[in-house]
Structure formats: C-alpha cells, structure tokens
Short mmCIF file of C-alpha atoms (C1' of nucleotides) in Angstrom, two decimals:
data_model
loop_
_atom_site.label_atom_id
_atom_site.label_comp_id
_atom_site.label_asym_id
_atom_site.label_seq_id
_atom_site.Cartn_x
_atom_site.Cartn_y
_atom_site.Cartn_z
CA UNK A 84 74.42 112.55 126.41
CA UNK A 85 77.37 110.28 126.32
CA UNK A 86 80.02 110.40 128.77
CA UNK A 87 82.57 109.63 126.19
CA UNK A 88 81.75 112.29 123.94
CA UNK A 89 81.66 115.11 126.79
CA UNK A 90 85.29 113.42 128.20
CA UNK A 91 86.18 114.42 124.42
CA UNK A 92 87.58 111.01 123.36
CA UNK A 93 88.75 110.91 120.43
CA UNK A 94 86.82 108.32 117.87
CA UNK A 95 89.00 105.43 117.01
CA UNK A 96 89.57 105.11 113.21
CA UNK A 97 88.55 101.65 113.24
CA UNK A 98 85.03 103.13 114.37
CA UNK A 99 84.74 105.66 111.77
CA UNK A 100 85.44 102.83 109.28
CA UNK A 101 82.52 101.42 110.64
CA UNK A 102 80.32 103.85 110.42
CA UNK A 103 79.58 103.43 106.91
CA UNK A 104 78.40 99.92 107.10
CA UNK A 105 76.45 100.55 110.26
CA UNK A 106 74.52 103.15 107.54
CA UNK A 107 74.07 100.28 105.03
CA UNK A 108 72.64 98.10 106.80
CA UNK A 109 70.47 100.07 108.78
CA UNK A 110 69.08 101.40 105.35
CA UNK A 111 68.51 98.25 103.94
CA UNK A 112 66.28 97.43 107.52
CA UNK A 113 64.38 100.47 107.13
CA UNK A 114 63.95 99.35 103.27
CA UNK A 115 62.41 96.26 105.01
CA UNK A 116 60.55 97.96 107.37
CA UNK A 117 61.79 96.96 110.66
CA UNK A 118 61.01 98.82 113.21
CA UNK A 119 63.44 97.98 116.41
CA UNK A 120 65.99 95.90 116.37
CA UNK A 121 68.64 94.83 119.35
CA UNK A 122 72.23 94.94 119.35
CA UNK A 123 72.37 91.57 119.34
CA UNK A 124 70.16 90.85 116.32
CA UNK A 125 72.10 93.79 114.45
CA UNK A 126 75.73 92.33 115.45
CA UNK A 127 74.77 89.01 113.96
CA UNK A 128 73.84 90.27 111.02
CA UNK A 129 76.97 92.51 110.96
CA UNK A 130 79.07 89.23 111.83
CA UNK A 131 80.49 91.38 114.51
CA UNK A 132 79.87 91.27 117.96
CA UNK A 133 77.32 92.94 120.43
CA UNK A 134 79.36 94.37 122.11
CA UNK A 135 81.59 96.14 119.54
CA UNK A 136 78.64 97.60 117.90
CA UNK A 137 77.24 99.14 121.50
CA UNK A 138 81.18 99.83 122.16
CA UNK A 139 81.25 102.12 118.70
CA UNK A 140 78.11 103.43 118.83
CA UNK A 141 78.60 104.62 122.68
CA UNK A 142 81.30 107.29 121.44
CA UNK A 143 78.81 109.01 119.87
CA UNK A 144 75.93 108.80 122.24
CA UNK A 145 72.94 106.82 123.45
CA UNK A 146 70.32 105.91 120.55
CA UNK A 147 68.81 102.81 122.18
CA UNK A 148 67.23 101.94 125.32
CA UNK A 149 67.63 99.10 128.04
CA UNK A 150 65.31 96.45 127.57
CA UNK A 151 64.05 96.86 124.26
CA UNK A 152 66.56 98.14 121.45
CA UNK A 153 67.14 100.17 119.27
CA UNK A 154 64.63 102.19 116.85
CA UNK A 155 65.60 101.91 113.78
CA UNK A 156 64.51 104.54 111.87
CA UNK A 157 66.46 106.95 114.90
CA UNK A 158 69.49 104.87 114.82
CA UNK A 159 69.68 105.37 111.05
CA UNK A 160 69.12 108.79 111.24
CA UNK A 161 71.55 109.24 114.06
CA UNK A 162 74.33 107.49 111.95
CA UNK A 163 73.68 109.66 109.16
CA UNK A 164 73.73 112.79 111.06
CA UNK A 165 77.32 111.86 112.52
CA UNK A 166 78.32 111.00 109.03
CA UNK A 167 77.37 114.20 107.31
CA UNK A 168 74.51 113.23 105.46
CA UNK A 169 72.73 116.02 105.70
CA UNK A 170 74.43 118.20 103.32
CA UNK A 171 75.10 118.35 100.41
CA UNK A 172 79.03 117.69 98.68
CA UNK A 173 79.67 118.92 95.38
CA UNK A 174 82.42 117.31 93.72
CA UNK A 175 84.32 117.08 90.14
CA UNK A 176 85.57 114.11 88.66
CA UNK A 177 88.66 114.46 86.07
CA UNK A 178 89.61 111.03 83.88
CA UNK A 179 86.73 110.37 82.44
CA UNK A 180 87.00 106.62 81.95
CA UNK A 181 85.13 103.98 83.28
CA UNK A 182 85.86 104.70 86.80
CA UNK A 183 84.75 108.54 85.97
CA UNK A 184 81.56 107.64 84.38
CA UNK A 185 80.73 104.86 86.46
CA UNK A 186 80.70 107.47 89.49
CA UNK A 187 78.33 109.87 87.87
CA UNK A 188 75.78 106.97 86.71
CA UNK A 189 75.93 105.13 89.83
CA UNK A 190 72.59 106.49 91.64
CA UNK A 191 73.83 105.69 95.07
CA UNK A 192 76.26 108.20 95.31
CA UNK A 193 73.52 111.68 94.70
CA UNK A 194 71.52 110.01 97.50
CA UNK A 195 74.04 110.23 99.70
CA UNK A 196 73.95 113.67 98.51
CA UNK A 197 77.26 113.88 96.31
CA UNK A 198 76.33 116.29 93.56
CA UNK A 199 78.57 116.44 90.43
CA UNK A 200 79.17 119.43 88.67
CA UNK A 201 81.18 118.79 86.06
CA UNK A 202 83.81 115.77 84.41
CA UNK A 203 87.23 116.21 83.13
CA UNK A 204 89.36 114.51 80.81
CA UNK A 205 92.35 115.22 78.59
CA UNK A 206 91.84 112.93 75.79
CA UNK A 207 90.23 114.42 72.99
CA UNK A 208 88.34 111.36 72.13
CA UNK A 209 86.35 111.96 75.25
CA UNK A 210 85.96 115.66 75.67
CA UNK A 211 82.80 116.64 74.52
CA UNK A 212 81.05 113.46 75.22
CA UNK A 213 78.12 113.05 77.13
CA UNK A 214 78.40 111.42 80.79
CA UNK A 215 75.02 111.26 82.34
CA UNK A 216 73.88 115.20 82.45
CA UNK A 217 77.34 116.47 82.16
CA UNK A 218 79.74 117.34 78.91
CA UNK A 219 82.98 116.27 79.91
CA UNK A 220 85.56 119.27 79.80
CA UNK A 221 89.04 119.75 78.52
CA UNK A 222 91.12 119.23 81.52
CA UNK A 223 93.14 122.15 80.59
CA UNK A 224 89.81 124.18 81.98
CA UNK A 225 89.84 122.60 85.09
CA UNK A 226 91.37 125.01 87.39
CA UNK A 227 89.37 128.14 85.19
CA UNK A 228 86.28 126.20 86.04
CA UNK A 229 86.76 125.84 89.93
CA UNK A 230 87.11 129.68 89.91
CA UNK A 231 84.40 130.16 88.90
CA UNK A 232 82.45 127.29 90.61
CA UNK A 233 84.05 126.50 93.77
CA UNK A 234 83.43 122.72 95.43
CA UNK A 235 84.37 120.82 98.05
CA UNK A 236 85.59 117.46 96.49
CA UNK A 237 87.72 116.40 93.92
CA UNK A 238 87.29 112.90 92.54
CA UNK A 239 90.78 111.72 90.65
CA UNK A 240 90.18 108.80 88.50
CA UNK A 241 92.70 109.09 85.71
CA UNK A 242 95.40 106.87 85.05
CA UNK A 243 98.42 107.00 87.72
CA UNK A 244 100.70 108.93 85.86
CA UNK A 245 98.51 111.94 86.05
CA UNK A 246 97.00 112.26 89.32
CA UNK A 247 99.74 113.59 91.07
CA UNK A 248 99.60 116.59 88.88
CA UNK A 249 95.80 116.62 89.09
CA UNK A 250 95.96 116.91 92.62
CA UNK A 251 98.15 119.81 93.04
CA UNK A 252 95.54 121.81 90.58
CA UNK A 253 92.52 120.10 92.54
CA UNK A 254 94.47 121.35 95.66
CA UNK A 255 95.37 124.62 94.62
CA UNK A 256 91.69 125.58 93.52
CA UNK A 257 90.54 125.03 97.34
CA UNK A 258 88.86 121.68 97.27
CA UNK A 259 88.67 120.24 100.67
CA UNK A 260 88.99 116.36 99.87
CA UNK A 261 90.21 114.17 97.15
CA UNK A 262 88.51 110.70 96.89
CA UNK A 263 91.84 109.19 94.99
CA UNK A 264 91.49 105.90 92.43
CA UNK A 265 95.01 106.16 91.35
CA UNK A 266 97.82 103.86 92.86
CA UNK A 267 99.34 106.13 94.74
CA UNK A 268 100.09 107.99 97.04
CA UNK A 269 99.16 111.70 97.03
CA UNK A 270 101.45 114.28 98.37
CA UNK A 271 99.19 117.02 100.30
CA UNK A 272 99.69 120.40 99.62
CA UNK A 273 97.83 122.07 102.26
CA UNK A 274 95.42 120.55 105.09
CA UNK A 275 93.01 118.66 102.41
CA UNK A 276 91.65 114.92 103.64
CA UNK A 277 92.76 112.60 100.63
CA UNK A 278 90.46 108.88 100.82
CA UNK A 279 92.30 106.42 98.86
CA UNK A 280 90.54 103.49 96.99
CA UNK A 281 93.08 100.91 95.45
CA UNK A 282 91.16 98.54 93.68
CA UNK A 283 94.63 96.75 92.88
CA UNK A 284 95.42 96.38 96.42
CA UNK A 285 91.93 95.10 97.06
CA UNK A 286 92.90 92.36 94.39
CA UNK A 287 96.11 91.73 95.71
CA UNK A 288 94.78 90.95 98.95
CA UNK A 289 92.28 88.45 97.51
CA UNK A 290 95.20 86.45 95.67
CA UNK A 291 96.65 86.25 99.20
CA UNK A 292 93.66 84.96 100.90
CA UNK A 293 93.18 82.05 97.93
CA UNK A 294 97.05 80.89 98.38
CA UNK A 295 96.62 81.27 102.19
CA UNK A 296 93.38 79.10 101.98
CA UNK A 297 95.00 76.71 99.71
CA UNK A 298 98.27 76.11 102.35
CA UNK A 299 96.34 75.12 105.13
CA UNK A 300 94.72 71.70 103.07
CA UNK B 150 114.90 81.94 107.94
CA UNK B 151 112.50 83.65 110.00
CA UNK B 152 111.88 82.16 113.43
CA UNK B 153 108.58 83.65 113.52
CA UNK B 154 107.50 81.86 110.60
CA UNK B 155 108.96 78.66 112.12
CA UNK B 156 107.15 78.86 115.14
CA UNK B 157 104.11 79.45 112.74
CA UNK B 158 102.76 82.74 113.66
CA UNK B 159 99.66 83.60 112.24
CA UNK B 160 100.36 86.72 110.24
CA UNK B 161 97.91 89.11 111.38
CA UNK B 162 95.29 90.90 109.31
CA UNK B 163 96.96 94.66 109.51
CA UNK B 164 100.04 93.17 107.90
CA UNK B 165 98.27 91.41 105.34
CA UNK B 166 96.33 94.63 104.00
CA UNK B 167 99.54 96.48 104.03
CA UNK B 168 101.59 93.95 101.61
CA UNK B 169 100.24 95.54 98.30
CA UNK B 170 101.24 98.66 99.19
CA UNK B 171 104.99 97.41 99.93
CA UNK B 172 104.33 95.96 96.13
CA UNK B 173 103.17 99.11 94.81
CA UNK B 174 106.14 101.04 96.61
CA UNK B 175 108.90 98.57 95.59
CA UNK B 176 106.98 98.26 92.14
CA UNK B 177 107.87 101.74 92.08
CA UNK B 178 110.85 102.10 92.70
CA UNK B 179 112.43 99.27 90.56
CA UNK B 180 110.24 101.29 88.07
CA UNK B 181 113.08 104.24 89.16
CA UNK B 182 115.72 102.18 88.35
CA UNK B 183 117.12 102.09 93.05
CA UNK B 184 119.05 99.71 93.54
CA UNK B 185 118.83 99.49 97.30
CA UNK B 186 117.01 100.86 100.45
CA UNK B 187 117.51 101.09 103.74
CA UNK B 188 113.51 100.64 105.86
CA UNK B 189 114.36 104.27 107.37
CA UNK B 190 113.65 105.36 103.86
CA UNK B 191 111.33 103.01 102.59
CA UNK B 192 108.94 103.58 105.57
CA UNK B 193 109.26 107.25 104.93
CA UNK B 194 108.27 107.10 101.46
CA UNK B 195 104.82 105.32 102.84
CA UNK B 196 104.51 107.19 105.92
CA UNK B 197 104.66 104.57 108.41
CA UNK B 198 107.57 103.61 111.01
CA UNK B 199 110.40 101.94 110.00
CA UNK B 200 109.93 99.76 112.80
CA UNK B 201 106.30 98.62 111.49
CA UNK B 202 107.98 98.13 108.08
CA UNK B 203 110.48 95.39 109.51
CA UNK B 204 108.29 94.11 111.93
CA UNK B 205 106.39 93.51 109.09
CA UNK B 206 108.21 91.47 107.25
CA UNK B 207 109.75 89.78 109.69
CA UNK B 208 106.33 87.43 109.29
CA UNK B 209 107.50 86.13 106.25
CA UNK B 210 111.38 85.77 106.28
CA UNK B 211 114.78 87.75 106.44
CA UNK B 212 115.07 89.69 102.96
CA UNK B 213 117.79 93.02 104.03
CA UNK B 214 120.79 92.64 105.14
CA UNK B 215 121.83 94.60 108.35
CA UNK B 216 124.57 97.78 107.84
CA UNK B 217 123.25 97.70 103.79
CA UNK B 218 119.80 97.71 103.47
CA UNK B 219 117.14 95.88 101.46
CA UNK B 220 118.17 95.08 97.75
CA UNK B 221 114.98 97.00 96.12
CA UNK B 222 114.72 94.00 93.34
CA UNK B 223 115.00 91.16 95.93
CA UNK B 224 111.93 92.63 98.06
CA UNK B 225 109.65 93.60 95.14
CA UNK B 226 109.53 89.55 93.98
CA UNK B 227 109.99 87.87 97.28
CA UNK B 228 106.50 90.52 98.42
CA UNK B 229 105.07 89.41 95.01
CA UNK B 230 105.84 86.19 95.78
CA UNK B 231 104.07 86.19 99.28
CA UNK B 232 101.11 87.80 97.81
CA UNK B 233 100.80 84.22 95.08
CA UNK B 234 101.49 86.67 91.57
CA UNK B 235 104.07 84.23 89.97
CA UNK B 236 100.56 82.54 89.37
CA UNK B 237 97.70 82.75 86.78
CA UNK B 238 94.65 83.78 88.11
CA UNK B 239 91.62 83.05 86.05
CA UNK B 240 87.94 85.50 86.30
CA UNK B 241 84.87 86.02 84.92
CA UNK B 242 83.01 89.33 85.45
CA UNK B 243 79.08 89.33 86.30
CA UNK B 244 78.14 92.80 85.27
CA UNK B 245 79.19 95.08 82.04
CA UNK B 246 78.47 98.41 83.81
CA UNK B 247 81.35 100.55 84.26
CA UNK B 248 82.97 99.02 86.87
CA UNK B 249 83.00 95.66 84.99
CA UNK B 250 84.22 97.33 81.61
CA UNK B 251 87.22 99.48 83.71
CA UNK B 252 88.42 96.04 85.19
CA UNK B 253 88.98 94.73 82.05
CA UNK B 254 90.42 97.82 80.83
CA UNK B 255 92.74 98.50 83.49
CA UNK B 256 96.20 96.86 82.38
CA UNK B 257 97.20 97.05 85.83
CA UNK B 258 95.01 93.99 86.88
CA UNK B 259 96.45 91.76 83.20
CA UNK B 260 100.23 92.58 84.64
CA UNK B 261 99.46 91.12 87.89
CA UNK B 262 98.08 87.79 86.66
CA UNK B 263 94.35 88.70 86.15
CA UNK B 264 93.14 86.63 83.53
CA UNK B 265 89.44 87.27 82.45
CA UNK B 266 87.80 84.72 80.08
CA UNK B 267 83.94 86.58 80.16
CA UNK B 268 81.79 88.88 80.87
CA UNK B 269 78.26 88.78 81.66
CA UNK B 270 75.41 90.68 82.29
CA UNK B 271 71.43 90.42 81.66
CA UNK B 272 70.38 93.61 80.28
CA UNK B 273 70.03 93.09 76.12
CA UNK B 274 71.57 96.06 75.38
CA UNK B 275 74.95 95.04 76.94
CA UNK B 276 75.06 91.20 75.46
CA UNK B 277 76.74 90.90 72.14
CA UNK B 278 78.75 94.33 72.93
CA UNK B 279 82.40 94.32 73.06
CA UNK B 280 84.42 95.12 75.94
CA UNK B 281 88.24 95.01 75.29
CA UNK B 282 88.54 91.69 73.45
CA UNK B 283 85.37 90.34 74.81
CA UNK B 284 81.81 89.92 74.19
CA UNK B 285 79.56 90.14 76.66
CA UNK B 286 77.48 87.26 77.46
CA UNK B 287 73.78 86.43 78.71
CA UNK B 288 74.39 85.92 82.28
CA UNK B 289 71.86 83.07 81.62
CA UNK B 290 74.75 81.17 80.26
CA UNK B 291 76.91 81.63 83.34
CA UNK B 292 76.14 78.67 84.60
CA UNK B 293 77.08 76.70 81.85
CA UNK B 294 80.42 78.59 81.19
CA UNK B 295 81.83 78.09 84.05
CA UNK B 296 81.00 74.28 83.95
CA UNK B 297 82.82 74.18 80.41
CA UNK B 298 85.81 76.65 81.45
CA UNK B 299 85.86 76.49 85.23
CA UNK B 300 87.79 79.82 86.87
CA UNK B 301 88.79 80.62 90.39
CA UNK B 302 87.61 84.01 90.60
CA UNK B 303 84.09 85.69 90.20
CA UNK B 304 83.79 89.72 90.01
CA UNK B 305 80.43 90.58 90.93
CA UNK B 306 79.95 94.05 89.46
CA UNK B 307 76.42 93.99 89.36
CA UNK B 308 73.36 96.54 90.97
CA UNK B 309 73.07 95.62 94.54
CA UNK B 310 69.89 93.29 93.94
CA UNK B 311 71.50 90.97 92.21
CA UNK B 312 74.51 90.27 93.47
CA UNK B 313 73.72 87.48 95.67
CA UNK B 314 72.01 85.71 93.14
CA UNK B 315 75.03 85.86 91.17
CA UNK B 316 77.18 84.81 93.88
CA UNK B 317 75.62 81.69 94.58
CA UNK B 318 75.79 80.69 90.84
CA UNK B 319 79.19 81.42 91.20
CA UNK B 320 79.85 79.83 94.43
CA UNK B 321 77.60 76.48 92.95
CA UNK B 322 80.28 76.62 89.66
CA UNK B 323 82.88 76.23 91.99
CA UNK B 324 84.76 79.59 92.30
CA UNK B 325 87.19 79.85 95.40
CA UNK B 326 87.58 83.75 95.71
CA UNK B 327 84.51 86.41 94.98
CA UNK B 328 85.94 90.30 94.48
CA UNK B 329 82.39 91.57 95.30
CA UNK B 330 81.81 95.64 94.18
CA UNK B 331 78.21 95.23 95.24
CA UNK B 332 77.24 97.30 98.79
CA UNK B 333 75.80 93.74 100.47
CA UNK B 334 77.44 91.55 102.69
CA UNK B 335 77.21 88.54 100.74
CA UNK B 336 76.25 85.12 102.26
CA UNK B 337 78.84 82.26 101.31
CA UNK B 338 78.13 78.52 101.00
CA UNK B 339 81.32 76.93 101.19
CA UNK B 340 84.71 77.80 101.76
CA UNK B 341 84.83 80.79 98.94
CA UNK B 342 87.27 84.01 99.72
CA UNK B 343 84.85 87.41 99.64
CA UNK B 344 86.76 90.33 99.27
CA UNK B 345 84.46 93.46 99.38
CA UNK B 346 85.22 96.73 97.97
CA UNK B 347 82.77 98.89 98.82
CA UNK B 348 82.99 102.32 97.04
CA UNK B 349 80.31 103.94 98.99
CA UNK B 350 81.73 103.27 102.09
CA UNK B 351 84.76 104.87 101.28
CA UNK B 352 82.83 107.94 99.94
CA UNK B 353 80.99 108.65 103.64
CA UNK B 354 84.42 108.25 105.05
CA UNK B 355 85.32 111.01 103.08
CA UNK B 356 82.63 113.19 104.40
CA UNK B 357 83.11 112.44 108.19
CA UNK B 358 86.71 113.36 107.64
CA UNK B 359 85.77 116.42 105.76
CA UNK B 360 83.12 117.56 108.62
CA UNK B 361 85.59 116.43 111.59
CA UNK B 362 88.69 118.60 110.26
CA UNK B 363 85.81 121.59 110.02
CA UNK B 364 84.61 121.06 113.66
CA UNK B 365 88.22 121.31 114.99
CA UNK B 366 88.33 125.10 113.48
"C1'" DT C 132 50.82 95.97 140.47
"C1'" DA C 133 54.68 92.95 141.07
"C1'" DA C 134 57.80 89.78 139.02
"C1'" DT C 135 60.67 88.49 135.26
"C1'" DA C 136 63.11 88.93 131.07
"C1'" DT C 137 65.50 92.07 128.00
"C1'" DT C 138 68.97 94.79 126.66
"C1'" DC C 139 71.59 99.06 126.80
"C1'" DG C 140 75.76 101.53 128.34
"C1'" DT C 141 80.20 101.10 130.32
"C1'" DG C 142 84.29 100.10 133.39
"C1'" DA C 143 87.45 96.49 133.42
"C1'" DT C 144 90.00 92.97 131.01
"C1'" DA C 145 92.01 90.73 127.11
"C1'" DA C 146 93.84 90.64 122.62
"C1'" DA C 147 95.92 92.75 118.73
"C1'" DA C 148 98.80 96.01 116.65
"C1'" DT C 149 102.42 99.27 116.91
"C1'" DT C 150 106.56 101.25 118.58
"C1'" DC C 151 110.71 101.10 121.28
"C1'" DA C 152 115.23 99.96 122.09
"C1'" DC C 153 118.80 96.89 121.88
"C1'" DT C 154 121.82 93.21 119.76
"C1'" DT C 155 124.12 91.66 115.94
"C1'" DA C 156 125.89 91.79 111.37
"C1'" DT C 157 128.16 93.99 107.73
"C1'" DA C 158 129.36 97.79 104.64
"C1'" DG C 159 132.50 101.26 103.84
"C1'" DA C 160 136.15 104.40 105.36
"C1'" DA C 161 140.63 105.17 107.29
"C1'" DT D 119 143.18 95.31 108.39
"C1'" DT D 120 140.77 97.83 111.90
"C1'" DC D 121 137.39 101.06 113.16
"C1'" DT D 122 133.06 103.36 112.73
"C1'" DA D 123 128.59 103.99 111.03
"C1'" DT D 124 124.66 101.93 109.36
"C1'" DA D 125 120.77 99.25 109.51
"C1'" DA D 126 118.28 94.63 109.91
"C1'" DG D 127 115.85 91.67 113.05
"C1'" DT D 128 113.45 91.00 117.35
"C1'" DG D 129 111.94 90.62 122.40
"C1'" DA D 130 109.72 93.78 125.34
"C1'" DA D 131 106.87 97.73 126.29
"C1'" DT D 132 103.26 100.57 124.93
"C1'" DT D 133 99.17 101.84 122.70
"C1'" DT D 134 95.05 100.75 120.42
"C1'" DT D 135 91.18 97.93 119.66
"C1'" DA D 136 87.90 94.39 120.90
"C1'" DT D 137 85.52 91.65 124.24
"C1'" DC D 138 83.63 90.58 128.67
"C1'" DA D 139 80.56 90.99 132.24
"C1'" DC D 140 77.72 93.46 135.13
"C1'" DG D 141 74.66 97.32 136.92
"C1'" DA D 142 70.69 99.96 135.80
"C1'" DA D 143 66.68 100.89 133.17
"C1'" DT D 144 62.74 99.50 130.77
"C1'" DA D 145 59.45 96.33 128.48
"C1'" DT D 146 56.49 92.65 128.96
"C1'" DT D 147 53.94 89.15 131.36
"C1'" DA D 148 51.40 87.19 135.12
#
DNA sequence: TAATATTCGTGATAAAATTCACTTATAGAA
DNA sequence: TTCTATAAGTGAATTTTATCACGAATATTA
C-alpha cells in the first residue's frame, strides 16, 4: 500500500484531471491487446513524462513492479476502480437539443455505466419525440418525475437562459451532480459537485492559440 | 503599457484557459447594462481572488484605473481582443452527428466569429440532409473543398475511428487549428493548433468527485 | 546461479501558479 | 482645494505542480 495514501494526502486536482485519460488510453491498449507496458512507453504515448505518470499514479498506490512494468489489464482496472467505474450513475438530461440527444446516442457514455432514465425539454415541438429509448418529457414534470424516480445526476443542456432555473429544481429533487453545458456559472444550492463543459470557452481558447501561433512568424 | 509584456513574458497556460471566462463574465455584464467594476467584485462573481484576476491581466496590459475600477465595456473588447474575435474565423465540420449539427446550431459560436462553410460526413443517410443552412456533404469531397474554399479551422466531430483519418485530410488541406470532439489524441503533421474537448473525460471527473465527497461522510 | 539491465516508487529539487502585501494613482467627499 | 477611501498594478512570498535522480526490487541473460 502506498505511503501517500496512508499519510492521507490529498490528490492534486491536476491528477484527478488525469485520471480520465490515463483510462482512455489504457482501454484503447487493452483493445490492442498489450499486455505490459512501462512507464516510459506509456508517458510517450501520453506526451507526458515518466515521471509524472509514476508521480500521479503513486497517490493512489503501487500497480506496477520494478523491472518490468506495468500489467495492463490491472492498471486499467485499477484506474477504473479509483474512478468509480464500477457502478452504475443514473442521470436525466433536460434540453433536449443536439447536445441532449447526442448524450443519449453516444454509446460511450452507458459503458462507462451512465444510465439515462429519462429527457426533458420545454418546447413542445420536441416533447413527445423519440430520443434513442426514451420519450422526451414536458419539463414541467421534471421535479414530479425525480420523486418518483430518484438519480444521482442531472445533465443540463438547454440553452443558458434556463439552466440556472433548471438547476435549482435538479438541486432541490436530491441529485448529487450536475454535468453543466450552459455558459455559466451555476450557483449551488446545497453540497452538489457541478462539472462544467464550455464548449465556447474551448473555442475561444483555440482562436487564441491560432493568433498566438501566427505572432511568433 | 504593461512592463511584463515588454519584457515579453510568456503568458502562462492557467491564464490563457481562464480568458474566456473573463469574456463570458464581462459579456455578461455589459449584457446587464454595469458600467464599471472594481476586481474585488469581479473576482467574486467568478470565484477566484482578486489578486489572480489582476495578476492576470497584468500579462496583457493596464486596462482599470486605480481608486475607480475597470470600465466593464473597455475590458470586455480589449479581452475579446486578446483572445483574436475582431476576426473571421472560417470551419468546416467532419461529422453530422449531434455534436456537428449543435455547433452549427448554437448562435453562440456565429456571434463570436465562427464561420462554417460545410459539413461532412460519410454515412448516406446524412449527405444531402440539411443542417441549419447547409447540406451535408460526402466527406469524399473534403478534400477537394477545401482545395477550392480553403478554411483555417477543421471540427472533427466524428466516431473515434475516424477521426485521425479525417485529421490528416484536414491537416494535408492546409487547416491551422483542429477543435477535435473525438476521445484520441490526435497525431499532427505540421504546425496545426489541436484543441481537444473531450466529453467523456469530463463525465468520469464527475464521478470521482461524486464518490470522493461520499467517502468524506 | 550470478551478473546485468530494467524499471518502479519516492524524497528532493525545480518550475509554475497563486496569493500576499505594499506602493501609487485617482475618485469622491468634505 | 484638501483629505480620505478605494482600488489597480506588481515584486515578493507562498503554495502547488512537475521533474529529477537515485535506491531497491525484479526480470532476463549468460
């Protein structure tokens, strides 16, 4: 067992942001069949370095072994036990546009074991429609329907005007987290973990990065 | 003028991924109709220091004046004009799943100098089909688009296993920046910008937050 | 079996990012 | 006009994150 984990360190949150990718690429290697692999092979294809990746993994233990690597398969499912993996997450999505839907159909999301129970919307042209497996839902039966069938994530995808107001019902109702596509910032009502995901910022950042690139010819 | 920026400082990363959300706060707030704010309040609004916010922007100039504050208009367009958005930025999208059909939908990309002239994809029962004011194209023809009407920016919004291919097409037609919604680290040839958005990462995120706020109970 | 090459885990060091705390400028009040 | 309060900008200190470099364990080869 680790000394770092028994010392109680706390994780940095640059590690947990790592964690993630760590778990994509050591799927894709198992995908390919590799068997071991060393923290140096890993890192490079990681573009980080060695000793970061040995640094992050070392808060949560020892998975490898001196002279010879790491397992794969036991460092993948290592990574996914300290992520959660295991269970199961059931979520709702309300705004049932593109972002909405492309969330339900995207298959990567159930194996990771988000399960969906049920789509809102309020726009008439949408409620009723078919999304996947689910009906999408008046929005106005959102809070009725989390009564009744309690979950642990709320998924806000609707346009930024209404997610604030969203949230407060999502919160209310006793989900746990909010995974939030709106631009902006969600007040917390309560101790719920809100994961933001600003595409528009993402963009913004790219038009830096091309003017940047362009300054330095 | 800013000595640091004299002295030519490279700005570092942290501050870079924070300028959109300055724009989205000051966006904001003109939006509100404020004239003028001090960076006690500003930073308080965003949940950072105040300290952070004018350390900040002390990377890229002098914009508040000391004993007033920061004239709310003044920030907003010298931040947008940091981040390059007086320009035109031209796109094509590879991919006319949801993700490719919300970008074009969302206006929020259009009013920050997003310009998309196509959208591609290679499954029959997409091509010909409108999205907004396009149709989409046989990603066949990509190639030869791009040769014809040349853009700076590629959206790769495809299924995982073919987003590299895509890339390099894109890369070969001479796009500087790739906004890459694909879970794959994608190899570059050349000098091209790849800015990754990786929804699934951001999803097992959410559930390590969700499991380490229940292990502290 | 012994010798050699790997490679992990980690304490120490370096670099990067954040916060502190102070100086200076100026707005607004008296 | 003078005084006081406010608040930006910034060098220095602190904290956080990343890298280095080495000891210890194990695999592999001779």
């Amino acid at each position: 067992m680790s000394a770092k984990t028994d010392k109680m360190v706390t994780v940095p949150k640059a590690v947990i942001n790592r964690l993630p990718m760590y778990h994509r690429f050591l799927y894709q290697l198992l995908l390919e069949g590799k068997e071991k692999i060393s923290s140096q092979e890993l890192s490079q294809l990681m573009r980080i370095t060695s000793s970061q990746l040995r640094q992050d993994l070392s808060y949560f233990g020892e998975f490898g072994q001196q002279g010879y690597g790491y397992r794969v398969e036991t460092l993948y499912q290592a990574i996914s036990g300290i992520l959660g993996l295991e269970k199961q997450y059931t979520a709702v999505i309300v705004g049932a546009g593109n972002i909405g839907r492309a969330i339900v159909n995207y298959p990567g999301f159930s194996r990771r074991g988000l399960k969906i129970t049920g789509i809102f919307d309020n726009n008439p042209k949408n409620i009723g429609s078919q999304v996947g497996n689910l009906t999408v839902m008046d929005v106005e039966h959102l809070a009725d329907f989390l009564k009744k069938y309690p979950v642990q994530i709320g998924i806000v995808s609707t346009p930024v005007q209404a997610a604030q107001k969203v949230a407060y019902i999502l919160m209310k109702s006793g989900v746990r987290g909010i995974w939030n596509f709106a631009p902006i910032m969600l007040e917390k009502n309560g101790d719920v973990v809100v994961e933001d995901i600003h595409l528009g910022d993402s963009l913004l950042t790219l038009f830096y990065r091309l003017n940047e690139k362009e300054g330095k010819n």
